[in-house]
Amino acid sequence: MKALPPIVLTMVISGVCIIGDYYLKRASQTAAPFRTMAFAIGVLIFASTAIGWVLIFPHMKLGVVGVVYGVSTVLFMALLGRLVFGESLRPQELFGMGLGIASIVLLARFA
């Protein structure tokens, strides 16, 4: 089985982090967020992504990893907010996300 390209693996890790964000958001909605199972799960998920970063860093520049991770995280968080928490997105925000997607496409082509 062929390994995922580093840029795709970066986006996968971002998606895993979003699952952690979901649990941290749930924990934050309680009276004692640091004492919840949701907080513990969120922290464990974030810690587990360190394995992926160690695999990615030898193959990509840190700046490129940062851009891909940042943009994909914003996109995944917006999707999570919309689908799970019922948050709305303004047209300006959608336009900015479109520009973020364009930046990942450019990086994938030229990085």
C-alpha positions as semicolon CSV with decimal commas, in nm:
position;residue;x (nm);y (nm);z (nm)
1;M;0,000;0,000;0,000
2;K;0,138;0,337;-0,099
3;A;0,179;0,602;0,170
4;L;-0,029;0,918;0,162
5;P;0,143;1,225;0,016
6;P;0,265;1,455;0,299
7;I;0,022;1,734;0,205
8;V;-0,273;1,491;0,228
9;L;-0,142;1,348;0,555
10;T;-0,125;1,705;0,690
11;M;-0,492;1,752;0,604
12;V;-0,580;1,417;0,764
13;I;-0,405;1,522;1,085
14;S;-0,600;1,847;1,074
15;G;-0,920;1,643;1,050
16;V;-0,817;1,434;1,350
17;C;-0,747;1,755;1,543
18;I;-1,100;1,872;1,461
19;I;-1,235;1,563;1,635
20;G;-1,031;1,673;1,938
21;D;-1,176;2,024;1,901
22;Y;-1,526;1,876;1,907
23;Y;-1,459;1,715;2,244
24;L;-1,296;2,029;2,382
25;K;-1,596;2,237;2,269
26;R;-1,827;1,992;2,446
27;A;-1,613;2,009;2,760
28;S;-1,618;2,391;2,750
29;Q;-1,996;2,386;2,768
30;T;-1,991;2,234;3,118
31;A;-1,948;2,394;3,460
32;A;-1,615;2,215;3,522
33;P;-1,464;2,159;3,175
34;F;-1,125;2,030;3,295
35;R;-1,291;1,752;3,493
36;T;-1,487;1,597;3,208
37;M;-1,426;1,288;2,999
38;A;-1,472;1,507;2,691
39;F;-1,169;1,716;2,794
40;A;-0,957;1,404;2,850
41;I;-1,055;1,263;2,511
42;G;-0,979;1,592;2,338
43;V;-0,633;1,612;2,495
44;L;-0,553;1,251;2,402
45;I;-0,657;1,309;2,043
46;F;-0,435;1,617;2,016
47;A;-0,142;1,430;2,171
48;S;-0,184;1,142;1,926
49;T;-0,132;1,373;1,627
50;A;0,233;1,421;1,728
51;I;0,307;1,090;1,556
52;G;0,183;1,229;1,227
53;W;0,385;1,548;1,262
54;V;0,703;1,348;1,312
55;L;0,627;1,161;0,989
56;I;0,548;1,479;0,792
57;F;0,825;1,718;0,896
58;P;1,109;1,543;0,709
59;H;0,914;1,575;0,382
60;M;0,771;1,929;0,395
61;K;0,892;2,274;0,489
62;L;0,755;2,394;0,820
63;G;0,599;2,699;0,656
64;V;0,412;2,485;0,404
65;V;0,293;2,250;0,678
66;G;0,171;2,552;0,873
67;V;-0,030;2,690;0,583
68;V;-0,186;2,357;0,489
69;Y;-0,265;2,277;0,852
70;G;-0,403;2,625;0,921
71;V;-0,627;2,642;0,617
72;S;-0,756;2,288;0,647
73;T;-0,824;2,340;1,017
74;V;-1,026;2,654;0,944
75;L;-1,227;2,470;0,680
76;F;-1,290;2,167;0,897
77;M;-1,382;2,382;1,199
78;A;-1,627;2,584;0,991
79;L;-1,784;2,261;0,869
80;L;-1,801;2,124;1,224
81;G;-1,952;2,448;1,353
82;R;-2,213;2,449;1,080
83;L;-2,311;2,083;1,084
84;V;-2,284;2,000;1,454
85;F;-2,328;2,328;1,641
86;G;-2,561;2,507;1,397
87;E;-2,332;2,807;1,346
88;S;-2,384;3,022;1,037
89;L;-2,129;3,144;0,784
90;R;-2,143;3,483;0,612
91;P;-2,063;3,518;0,241
92;Q;-1,736;3,696;0,326
93;E;-1,628;3,399;0,538
94;L;-1,712;3,156;0,259
95;F;-1,512;3,368;0,015
96;G;-1,213;3,363;0,249
97;M;-1,240;2,987;0,278
98;G;-1,242;2,963;-0,100
99;L;-0,917;3,160;-0,107
100;G;-0,777;2,921;0,153
101;I;-0,860;2,626;-0,071
102;A;-0,689;2,803;-0,360
103;S;-0,376;2,846;-0,146
104;I;-0,362;2,472;-0,073
105;V;-0,404;2,393;-0,442
106;L;-0,114;2,628;-0,526
107;L;0,105;2,481;-0,254
108;A;0,031;2,127;-0,369
109;R;0,131;2,223;-0,720
110;F;0,447;2,419;-0,647
111;A;0,573;2,311;-0,303
